[in-house]
PDB file of C-alpha atoms in Angstrom:
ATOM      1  CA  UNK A  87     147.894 130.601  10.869  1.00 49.00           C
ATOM      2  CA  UNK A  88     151.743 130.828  11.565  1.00 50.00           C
ATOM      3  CA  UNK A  89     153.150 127.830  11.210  1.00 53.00           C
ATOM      4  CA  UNK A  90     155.386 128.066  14.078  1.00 55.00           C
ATOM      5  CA  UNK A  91     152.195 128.642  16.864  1.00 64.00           C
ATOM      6  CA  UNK A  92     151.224 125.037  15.472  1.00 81.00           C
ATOM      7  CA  UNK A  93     154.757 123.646  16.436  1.00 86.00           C
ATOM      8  CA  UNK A  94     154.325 125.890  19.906  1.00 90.00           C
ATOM      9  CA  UNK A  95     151.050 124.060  20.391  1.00 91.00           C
ATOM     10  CA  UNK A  96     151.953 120.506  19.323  1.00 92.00           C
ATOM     11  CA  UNK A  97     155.223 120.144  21.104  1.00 93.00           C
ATOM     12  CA  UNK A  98     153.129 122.001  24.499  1.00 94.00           C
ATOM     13  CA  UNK A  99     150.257 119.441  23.661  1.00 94.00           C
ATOM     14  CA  UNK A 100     153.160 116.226  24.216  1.00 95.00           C
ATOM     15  CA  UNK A 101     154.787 118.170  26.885  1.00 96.00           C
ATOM     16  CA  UNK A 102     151.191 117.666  29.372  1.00 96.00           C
ATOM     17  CA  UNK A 103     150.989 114.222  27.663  1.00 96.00           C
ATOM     18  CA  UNK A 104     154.425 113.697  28.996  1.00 96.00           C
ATOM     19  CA  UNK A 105     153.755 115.063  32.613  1.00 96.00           C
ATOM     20  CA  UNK A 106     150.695 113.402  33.083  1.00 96.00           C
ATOM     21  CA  UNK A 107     151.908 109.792  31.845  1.00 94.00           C
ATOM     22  CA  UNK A 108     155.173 110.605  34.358  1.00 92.00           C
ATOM     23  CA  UNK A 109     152.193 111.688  37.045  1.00 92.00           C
ATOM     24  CA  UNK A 110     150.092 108.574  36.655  1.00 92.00           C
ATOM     25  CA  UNK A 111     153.820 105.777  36.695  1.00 89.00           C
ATOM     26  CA  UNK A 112     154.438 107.803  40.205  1.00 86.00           C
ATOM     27  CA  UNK A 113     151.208 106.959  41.293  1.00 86.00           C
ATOM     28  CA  UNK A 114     151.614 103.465  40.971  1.00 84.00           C
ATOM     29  CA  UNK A 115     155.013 103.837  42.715  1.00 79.00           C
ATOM     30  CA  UNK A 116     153.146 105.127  45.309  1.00 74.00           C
ATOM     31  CA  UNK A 117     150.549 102.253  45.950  1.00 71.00           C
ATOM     32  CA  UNK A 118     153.121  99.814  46.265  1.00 69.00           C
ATOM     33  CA  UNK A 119     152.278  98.377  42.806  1.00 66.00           C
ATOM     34  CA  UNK A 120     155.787  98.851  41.159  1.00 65.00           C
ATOM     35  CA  UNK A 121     157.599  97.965  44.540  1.00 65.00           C
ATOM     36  CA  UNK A 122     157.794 101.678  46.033  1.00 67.00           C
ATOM     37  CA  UNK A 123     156.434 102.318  49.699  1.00 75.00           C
ATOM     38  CA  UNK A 124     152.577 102.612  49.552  1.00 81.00           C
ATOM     39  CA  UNK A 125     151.555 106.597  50.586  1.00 84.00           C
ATOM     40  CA  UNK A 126     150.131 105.582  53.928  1.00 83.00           C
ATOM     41  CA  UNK A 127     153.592 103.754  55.435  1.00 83.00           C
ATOM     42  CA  UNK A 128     155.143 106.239  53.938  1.00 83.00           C
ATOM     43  CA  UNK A 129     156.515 109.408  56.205  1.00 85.00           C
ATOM     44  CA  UNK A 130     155.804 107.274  59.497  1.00 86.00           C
ATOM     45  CA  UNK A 131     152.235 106.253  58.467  1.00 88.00           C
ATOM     46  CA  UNK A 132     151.553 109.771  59.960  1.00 92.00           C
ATOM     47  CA  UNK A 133     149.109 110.207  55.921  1.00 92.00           C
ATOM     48  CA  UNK A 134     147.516 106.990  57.027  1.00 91.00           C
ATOM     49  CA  UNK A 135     143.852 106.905  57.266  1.00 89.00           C
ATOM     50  CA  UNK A 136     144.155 106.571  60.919  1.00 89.00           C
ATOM     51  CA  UNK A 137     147.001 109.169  61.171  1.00 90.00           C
ATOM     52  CA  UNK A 138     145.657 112.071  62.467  1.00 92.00           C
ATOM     53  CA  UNK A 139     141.886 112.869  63.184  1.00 94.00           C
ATOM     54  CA  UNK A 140     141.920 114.835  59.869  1.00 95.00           C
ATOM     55  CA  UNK A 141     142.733 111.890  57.639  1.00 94.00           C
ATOM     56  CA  UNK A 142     139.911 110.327  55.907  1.00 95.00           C
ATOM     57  CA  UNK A 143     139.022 106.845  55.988  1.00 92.00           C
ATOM     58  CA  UNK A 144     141.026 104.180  53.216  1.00 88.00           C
ATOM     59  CA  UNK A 145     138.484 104.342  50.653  1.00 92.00           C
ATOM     60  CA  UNK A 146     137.927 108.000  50.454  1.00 94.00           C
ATOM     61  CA  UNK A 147     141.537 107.287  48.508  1.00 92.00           C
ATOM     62  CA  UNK A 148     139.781 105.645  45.406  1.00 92.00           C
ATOM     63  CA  UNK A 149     138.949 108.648  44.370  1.00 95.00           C
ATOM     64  CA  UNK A 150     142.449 109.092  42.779  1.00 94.00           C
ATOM     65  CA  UNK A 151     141.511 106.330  39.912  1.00 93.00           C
ATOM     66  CA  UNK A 152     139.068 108.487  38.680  1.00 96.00           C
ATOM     67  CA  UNK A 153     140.935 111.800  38.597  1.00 97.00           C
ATOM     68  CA  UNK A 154     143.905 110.039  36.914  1.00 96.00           C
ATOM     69  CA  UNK A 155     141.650 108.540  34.563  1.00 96.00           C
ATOM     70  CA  UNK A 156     140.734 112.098  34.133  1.00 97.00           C
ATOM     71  CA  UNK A 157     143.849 113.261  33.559  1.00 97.00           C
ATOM     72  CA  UNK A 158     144.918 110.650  31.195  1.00 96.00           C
ATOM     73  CA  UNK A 159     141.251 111.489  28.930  1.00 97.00           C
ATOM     74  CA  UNK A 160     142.794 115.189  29.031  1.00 96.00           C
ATOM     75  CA  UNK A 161     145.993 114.404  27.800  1.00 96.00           C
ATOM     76  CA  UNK A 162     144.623 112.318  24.669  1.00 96.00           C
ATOM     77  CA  UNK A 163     141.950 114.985  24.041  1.00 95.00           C
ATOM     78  CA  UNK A 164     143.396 118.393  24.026  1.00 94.00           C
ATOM     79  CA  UNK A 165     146.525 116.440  21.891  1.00 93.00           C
ATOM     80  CA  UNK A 166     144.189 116.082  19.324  1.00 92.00           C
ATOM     81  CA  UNK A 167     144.544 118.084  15.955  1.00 90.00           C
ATOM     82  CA  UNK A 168     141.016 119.841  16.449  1.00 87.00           C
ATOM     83  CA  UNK A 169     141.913 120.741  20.123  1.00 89.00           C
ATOM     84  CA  UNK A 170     145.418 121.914  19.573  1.00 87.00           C
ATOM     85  CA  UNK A 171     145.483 125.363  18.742  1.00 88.00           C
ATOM     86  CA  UNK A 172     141.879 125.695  20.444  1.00 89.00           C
ATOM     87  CA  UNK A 173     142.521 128.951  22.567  1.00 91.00           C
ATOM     88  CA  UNK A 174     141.060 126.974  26.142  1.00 92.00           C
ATOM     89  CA  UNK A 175     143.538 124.501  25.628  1.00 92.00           C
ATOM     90  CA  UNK A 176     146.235 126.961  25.034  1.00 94.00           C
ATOM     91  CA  UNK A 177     145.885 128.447  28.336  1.00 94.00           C
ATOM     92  CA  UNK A 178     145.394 125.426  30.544  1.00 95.00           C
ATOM     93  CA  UNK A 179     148.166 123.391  29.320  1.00 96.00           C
ATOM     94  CA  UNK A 180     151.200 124.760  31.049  1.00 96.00           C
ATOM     95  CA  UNK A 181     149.290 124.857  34.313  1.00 97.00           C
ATOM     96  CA  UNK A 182     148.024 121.174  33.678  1.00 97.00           C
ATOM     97  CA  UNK A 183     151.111 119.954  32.939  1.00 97.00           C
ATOM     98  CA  UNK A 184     152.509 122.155  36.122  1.00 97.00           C
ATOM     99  CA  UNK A 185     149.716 120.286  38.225  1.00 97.00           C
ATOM    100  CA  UNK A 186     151.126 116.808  36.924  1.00 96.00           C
ATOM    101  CA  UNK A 187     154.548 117.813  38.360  1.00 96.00           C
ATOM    102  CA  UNK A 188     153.615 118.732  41.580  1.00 97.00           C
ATOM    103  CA  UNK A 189     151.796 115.996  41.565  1.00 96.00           C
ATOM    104  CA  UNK A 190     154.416 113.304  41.029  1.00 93.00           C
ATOM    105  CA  UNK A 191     156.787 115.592  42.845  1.00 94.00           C
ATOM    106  CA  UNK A 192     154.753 115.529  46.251  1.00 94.00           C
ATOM    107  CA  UNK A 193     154.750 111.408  46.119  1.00 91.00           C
ATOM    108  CA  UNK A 194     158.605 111.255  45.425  1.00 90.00           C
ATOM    109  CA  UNK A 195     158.592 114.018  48.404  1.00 93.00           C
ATOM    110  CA  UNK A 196     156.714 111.940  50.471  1.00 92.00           C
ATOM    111  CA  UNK A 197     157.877 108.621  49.408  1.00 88.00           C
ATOM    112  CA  UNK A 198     161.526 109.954  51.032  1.00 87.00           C
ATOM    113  CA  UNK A 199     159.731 110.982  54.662  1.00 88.00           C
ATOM    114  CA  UNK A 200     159.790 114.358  54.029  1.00 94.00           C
ATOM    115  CA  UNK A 201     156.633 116.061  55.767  1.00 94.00           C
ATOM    116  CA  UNK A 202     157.199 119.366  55.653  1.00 95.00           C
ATOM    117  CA  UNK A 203     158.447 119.530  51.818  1.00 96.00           C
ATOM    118  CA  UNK A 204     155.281 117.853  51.216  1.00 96.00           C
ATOM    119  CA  UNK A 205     152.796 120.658  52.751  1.00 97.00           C
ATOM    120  CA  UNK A 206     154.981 122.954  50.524  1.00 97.00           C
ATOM    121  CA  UNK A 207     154.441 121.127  47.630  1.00 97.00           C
ATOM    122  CA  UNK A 208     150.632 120.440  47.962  1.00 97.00           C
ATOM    123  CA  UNK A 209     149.689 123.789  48.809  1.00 98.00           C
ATOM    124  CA  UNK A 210     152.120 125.015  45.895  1.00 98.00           C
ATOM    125  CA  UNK A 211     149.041 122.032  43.568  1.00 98.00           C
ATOM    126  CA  UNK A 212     145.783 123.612  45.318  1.00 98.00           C
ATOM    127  CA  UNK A 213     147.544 126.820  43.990  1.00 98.00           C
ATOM    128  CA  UNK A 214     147.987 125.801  40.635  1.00 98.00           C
ATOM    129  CA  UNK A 215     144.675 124.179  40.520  1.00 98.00           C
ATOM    130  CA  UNK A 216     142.694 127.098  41.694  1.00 97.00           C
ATOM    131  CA  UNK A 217     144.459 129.076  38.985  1.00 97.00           C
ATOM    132  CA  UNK A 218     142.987 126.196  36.383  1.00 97.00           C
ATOM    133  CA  UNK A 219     139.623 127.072  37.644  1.00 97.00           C
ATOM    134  CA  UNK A 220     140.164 130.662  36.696  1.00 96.00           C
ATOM    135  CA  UNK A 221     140.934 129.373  33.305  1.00 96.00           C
ATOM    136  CA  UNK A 222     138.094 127.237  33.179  1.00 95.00           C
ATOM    137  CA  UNK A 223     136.007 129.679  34.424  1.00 93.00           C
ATOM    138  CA  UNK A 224     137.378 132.452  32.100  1.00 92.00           C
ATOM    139  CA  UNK A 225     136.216 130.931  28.965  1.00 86.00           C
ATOM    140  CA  UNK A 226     132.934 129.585  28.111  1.00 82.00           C
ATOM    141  CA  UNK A 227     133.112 125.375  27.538  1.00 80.00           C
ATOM    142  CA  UNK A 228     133.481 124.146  23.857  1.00 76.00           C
ATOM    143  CA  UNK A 229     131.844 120.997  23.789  1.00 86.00           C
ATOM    144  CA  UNK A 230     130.231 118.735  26.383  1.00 90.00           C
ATOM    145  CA  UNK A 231     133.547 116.108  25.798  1.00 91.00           C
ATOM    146  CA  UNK A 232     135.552 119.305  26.958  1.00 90.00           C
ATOM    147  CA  UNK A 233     133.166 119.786  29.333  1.00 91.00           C
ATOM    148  CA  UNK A 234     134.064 115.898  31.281  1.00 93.00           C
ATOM    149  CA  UNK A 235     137.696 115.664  30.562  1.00 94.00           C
ATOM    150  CA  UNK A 236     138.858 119.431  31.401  1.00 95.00           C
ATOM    151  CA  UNK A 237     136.406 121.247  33.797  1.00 95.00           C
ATOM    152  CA  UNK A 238     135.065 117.619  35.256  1.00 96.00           C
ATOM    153  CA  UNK A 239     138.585 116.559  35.925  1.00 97.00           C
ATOM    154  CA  UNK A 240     140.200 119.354  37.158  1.00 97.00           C
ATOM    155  CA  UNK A 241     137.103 120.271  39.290  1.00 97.00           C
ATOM    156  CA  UNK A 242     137.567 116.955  40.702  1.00 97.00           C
ATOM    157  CA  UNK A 243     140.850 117.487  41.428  1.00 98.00           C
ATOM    158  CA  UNK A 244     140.678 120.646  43.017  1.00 98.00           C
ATOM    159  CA  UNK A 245     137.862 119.367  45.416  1.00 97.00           C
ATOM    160  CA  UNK A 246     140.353 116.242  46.998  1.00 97.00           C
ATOM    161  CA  UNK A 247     143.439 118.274  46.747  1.00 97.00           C
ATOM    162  CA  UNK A 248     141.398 120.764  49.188  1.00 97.00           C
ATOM    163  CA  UNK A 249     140.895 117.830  51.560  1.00 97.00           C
ATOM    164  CA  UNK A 250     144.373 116.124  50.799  1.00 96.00           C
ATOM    165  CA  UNK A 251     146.092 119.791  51.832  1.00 97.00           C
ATOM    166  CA  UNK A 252     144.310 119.642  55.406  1.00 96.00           C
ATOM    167  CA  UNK A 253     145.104 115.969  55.695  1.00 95.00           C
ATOM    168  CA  UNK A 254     148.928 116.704  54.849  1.00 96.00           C
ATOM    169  CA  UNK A 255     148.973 119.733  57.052  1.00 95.00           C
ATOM    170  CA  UNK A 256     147.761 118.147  59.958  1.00 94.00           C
ATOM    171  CA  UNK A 257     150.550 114.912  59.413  1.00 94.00           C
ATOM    172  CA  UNK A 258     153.128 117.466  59.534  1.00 95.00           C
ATOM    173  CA  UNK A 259     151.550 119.453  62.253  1.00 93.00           C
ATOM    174  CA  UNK A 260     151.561 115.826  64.204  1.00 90.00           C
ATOM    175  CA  UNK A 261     154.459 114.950  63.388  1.00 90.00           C
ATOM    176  CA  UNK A 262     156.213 117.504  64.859  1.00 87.00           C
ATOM    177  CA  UNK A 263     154.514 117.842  67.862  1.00 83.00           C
ATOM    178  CA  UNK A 264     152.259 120.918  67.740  1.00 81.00           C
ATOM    179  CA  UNK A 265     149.758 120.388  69.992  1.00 78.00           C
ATOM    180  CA  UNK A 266     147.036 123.639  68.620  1.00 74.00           C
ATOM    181  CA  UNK A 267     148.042 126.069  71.221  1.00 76.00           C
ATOM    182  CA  UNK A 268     146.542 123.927  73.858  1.00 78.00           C
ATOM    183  CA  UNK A 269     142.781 124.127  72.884  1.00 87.00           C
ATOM    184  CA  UNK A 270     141.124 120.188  72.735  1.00 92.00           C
ATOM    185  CA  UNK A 271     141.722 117.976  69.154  1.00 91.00           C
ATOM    186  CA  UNK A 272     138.363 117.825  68.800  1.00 93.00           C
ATOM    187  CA  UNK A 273     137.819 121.759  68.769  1.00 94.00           C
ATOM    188  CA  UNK A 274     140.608 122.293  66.791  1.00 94.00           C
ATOM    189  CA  UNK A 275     139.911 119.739  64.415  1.00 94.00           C
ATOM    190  CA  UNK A 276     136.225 121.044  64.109  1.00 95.00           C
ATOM    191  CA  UNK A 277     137.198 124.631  63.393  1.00 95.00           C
ATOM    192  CA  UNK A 278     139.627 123.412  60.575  1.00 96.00           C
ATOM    193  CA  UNK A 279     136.503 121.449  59.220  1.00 97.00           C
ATOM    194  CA  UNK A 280     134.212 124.622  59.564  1.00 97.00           C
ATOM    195  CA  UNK A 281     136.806 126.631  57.632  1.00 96.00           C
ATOM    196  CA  UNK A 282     137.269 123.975  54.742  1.00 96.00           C
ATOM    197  CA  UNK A 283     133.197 123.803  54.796  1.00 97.00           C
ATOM    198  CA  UNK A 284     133.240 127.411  54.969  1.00 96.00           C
ATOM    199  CA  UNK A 285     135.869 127.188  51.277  1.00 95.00           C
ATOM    200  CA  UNK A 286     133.377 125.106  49.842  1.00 96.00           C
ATOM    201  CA  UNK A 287     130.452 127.653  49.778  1.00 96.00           C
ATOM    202  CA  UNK A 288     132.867 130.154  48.129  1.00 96.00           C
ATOM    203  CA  UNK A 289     133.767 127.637  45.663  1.00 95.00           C
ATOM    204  CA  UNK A 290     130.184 127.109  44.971  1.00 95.00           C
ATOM    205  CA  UNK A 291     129.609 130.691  44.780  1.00 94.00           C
ATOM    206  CA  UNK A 292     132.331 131.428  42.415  1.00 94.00           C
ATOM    207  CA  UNK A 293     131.207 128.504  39.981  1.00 93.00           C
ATOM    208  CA  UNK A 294     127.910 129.053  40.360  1.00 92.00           C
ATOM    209  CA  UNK A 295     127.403 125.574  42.089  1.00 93.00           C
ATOM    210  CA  UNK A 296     129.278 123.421  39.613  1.00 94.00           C
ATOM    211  CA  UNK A 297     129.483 119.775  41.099  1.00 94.00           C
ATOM    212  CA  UNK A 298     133.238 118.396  40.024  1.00 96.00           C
ATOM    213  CA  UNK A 299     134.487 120.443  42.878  1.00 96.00           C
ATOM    214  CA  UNK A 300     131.895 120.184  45.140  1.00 97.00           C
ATOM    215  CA  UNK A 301     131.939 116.686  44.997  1.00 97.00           C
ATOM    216  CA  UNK A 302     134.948 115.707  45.583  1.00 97.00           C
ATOM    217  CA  UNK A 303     135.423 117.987  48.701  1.00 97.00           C
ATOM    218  CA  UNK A 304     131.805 116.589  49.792  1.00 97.00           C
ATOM    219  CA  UNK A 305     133.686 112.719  49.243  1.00 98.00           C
ATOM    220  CA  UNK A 306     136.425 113.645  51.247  1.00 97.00           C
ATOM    221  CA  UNK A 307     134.521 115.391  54.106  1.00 97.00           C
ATOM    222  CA  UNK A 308     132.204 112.584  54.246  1.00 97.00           C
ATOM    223  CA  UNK A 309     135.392 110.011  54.644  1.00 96.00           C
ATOM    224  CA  UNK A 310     137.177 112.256  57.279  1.00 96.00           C
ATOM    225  CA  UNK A 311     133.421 111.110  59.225  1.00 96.00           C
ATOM    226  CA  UNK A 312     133.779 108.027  58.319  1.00 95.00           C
ATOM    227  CA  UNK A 313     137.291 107.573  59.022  1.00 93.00           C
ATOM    228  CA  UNK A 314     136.624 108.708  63.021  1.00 94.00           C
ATOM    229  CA  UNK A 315     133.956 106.411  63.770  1.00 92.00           C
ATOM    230  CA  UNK A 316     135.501 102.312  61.865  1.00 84.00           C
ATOM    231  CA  UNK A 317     137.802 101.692  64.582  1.00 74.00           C
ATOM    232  CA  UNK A 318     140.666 103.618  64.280  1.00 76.00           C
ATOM    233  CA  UNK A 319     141.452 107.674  65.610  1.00 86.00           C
ATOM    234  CA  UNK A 320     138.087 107.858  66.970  1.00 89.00           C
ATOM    235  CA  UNK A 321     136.199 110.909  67.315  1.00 92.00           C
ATOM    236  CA  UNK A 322     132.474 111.301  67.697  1.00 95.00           C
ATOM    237  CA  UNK A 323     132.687 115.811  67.837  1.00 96.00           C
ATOM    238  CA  UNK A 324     135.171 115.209  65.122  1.00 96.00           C
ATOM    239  CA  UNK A 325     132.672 112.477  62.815  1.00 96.00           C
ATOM    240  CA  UNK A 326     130.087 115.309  62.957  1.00 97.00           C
ATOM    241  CA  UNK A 327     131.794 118.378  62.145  1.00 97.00           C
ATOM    242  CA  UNK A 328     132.696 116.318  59.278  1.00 97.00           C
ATOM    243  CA  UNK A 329     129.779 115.111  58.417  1.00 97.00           C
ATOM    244  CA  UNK A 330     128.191 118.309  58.936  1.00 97.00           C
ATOM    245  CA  UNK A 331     130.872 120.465  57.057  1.00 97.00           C
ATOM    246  CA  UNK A 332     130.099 117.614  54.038  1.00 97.00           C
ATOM    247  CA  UNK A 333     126.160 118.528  53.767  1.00 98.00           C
ATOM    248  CA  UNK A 334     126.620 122.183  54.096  1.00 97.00           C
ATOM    249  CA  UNK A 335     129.034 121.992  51.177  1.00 97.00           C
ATOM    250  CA  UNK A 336     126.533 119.703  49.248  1.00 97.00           C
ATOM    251  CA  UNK A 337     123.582 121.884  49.914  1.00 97.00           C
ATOM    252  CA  UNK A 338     125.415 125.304  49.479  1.00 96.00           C
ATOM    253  CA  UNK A 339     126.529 123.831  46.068  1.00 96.00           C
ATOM    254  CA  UNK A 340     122.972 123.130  45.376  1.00 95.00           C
ATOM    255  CA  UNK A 341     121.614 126.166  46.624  1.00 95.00           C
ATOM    256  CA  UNK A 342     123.992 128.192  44.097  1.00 94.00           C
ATOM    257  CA  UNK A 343     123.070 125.986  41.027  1.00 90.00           C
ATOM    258  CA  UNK A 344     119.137 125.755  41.098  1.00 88.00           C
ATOM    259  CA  UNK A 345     118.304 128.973  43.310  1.00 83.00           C
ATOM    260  CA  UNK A 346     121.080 131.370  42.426  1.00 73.00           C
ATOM    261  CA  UNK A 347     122.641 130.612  39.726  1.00 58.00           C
ATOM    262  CA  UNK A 348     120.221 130.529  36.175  1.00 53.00           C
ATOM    263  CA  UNK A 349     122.625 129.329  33.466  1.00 50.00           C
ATOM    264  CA  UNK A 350     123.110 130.926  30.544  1.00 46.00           C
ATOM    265  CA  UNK A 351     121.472 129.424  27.832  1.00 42.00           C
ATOM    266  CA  UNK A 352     123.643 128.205  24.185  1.00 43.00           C
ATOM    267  CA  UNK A 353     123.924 130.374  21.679  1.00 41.00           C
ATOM    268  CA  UNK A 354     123.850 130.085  17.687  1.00 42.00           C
ATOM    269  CA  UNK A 355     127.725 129.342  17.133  1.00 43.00           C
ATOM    270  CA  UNK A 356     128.517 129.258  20.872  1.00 44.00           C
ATOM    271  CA  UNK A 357     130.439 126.780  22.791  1.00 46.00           C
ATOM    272  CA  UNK A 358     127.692 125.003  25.548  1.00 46.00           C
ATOM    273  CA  UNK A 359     126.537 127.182  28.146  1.00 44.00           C
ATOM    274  CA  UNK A 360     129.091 127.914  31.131  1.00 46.00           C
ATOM    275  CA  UNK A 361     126.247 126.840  33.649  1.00 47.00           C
ATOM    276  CA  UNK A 362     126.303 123.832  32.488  1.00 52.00           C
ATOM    277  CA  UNK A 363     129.683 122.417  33.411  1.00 68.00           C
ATOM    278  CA  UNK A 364     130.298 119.731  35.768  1.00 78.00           C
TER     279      UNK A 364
END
């Protein structure tokens, strides 16, 4: 092995470990916790979880402590000296480490009021993301602690960053005035829903139904419900097309893994089967 890829591949290894740490301080700026303004005053309160009638409800925000705690299992594991020149690894690290950028970027973005920035700068993370699942997808899983920390995570965090994009969008949209061309909230609100239901089954297809994804978009879906019917933007049409755009992604994603999809199964000196990923 040249001796210089291992240098390549250590100093890339630190360089996510860097970006994520720097991702996970900004998110604490963000709560409030290290005296920043907390995400939902931010910008107006317009990404509140009573904001727009796209917004889901406070706790569909918890969410965030697992995919950091994701992240953070990432960063240790593919910095280990078994992981580091590990071809997988190799390919997903300047993207992860892009991913934590944007990340931390679109709080500091937010954090100074700026809507429309932060619509860039999200869709500019689903981007990056969906290009991890490519990678993911690309090359079969190496072990089942690969498995959690790199496919479960990211997965994760492609799901809510789906959700978070149509959130953002509609703040800015509200924001600035637009009022859909004149046809009802609730329709155009439940069309948005349809098509982000509609994302979900292709995400299911393309993964052969692997949950990390589907899950979190099914979370998020399932708070946008929630978050039109405990008080605050109200919407009964809206609560539904959530709720239903939520079980069609759920069953879709089931659909593809037990009646579509029959995963491969491991091989003598193969990594675990691809089917088998979160």
């Amino acid at each position: 092995m040249d001796p210089r890829d291992t240098t390549r591949d250590t100093a890339a290894a630190w360089a996510v470990m860097l970006a994520v740490g720097a991702s996970i301080v900004a998110a604490f700026v963000g709560s409030g916790a290290l005296g920043g303004t907390p995400i939902q005053d931010a910008a107006d309160g317009w990404l509140s979880a009573d904001g727009t009638p796209l917004a889901p409800g406070t706790r569909a925000f918890s969410i965030w402590s697992v995919i950091y705690t994701g992240l953070a299992a990432y960063a240790v594991v593919q910095l280990l000296p078994s992981r580091r020149t590990d071809e997988r690894h190799r390919s997903l690290r300047p993207w992860a480490a892009a991913s934590a950028v944007l990340n931390a970027g679109w709080i500091w973005v937010v954090q100074a009021g700026w809507l429309a920035l932060s619509v860039v700068v999200i869709v500019a993370l689903l981007a990056v993301l969906a290009r991890i699942l490519v990678l993911l997808m690309a090359r079969p899983v190496g072990s089942a602690l690969d498995a959690v920390v790199a496919d479960g995570t990211f997965g994760l965090y492609l799901g809510w960053v789906s959700v978070a994009t149509v959130a953002n969008t509609a703040a800015w949209l509200g924001a600035s005035g637009f009022r859909a061309f004149g046809v009802p909230v609730d329709t155009a609100a439940s069309i948005v829903l349809a098509v982000a239901a509609g994302v979900g089954l292709l995400l299911a297809l393309y993964t052969s139904g692997r949950f990390a994804p589907a899950a979190a978009l099914v979370w998020g879906l399932a708070w946008i419900a929630v978050g039109r019917l405990d008080g605050g933007t109200e919407s009964v049409p809206i609560a539904w097309a959530a709720g239903i755009a939520s079980a069609v992604v759920l069953l879709g994603t089931l659909a593809a893994r037990f009646l579509i999809h029959t995963p491969r199964r491991r091989s003598p000196g193969r990594g675990v089967a691809e089917g088998v990923a979160p």
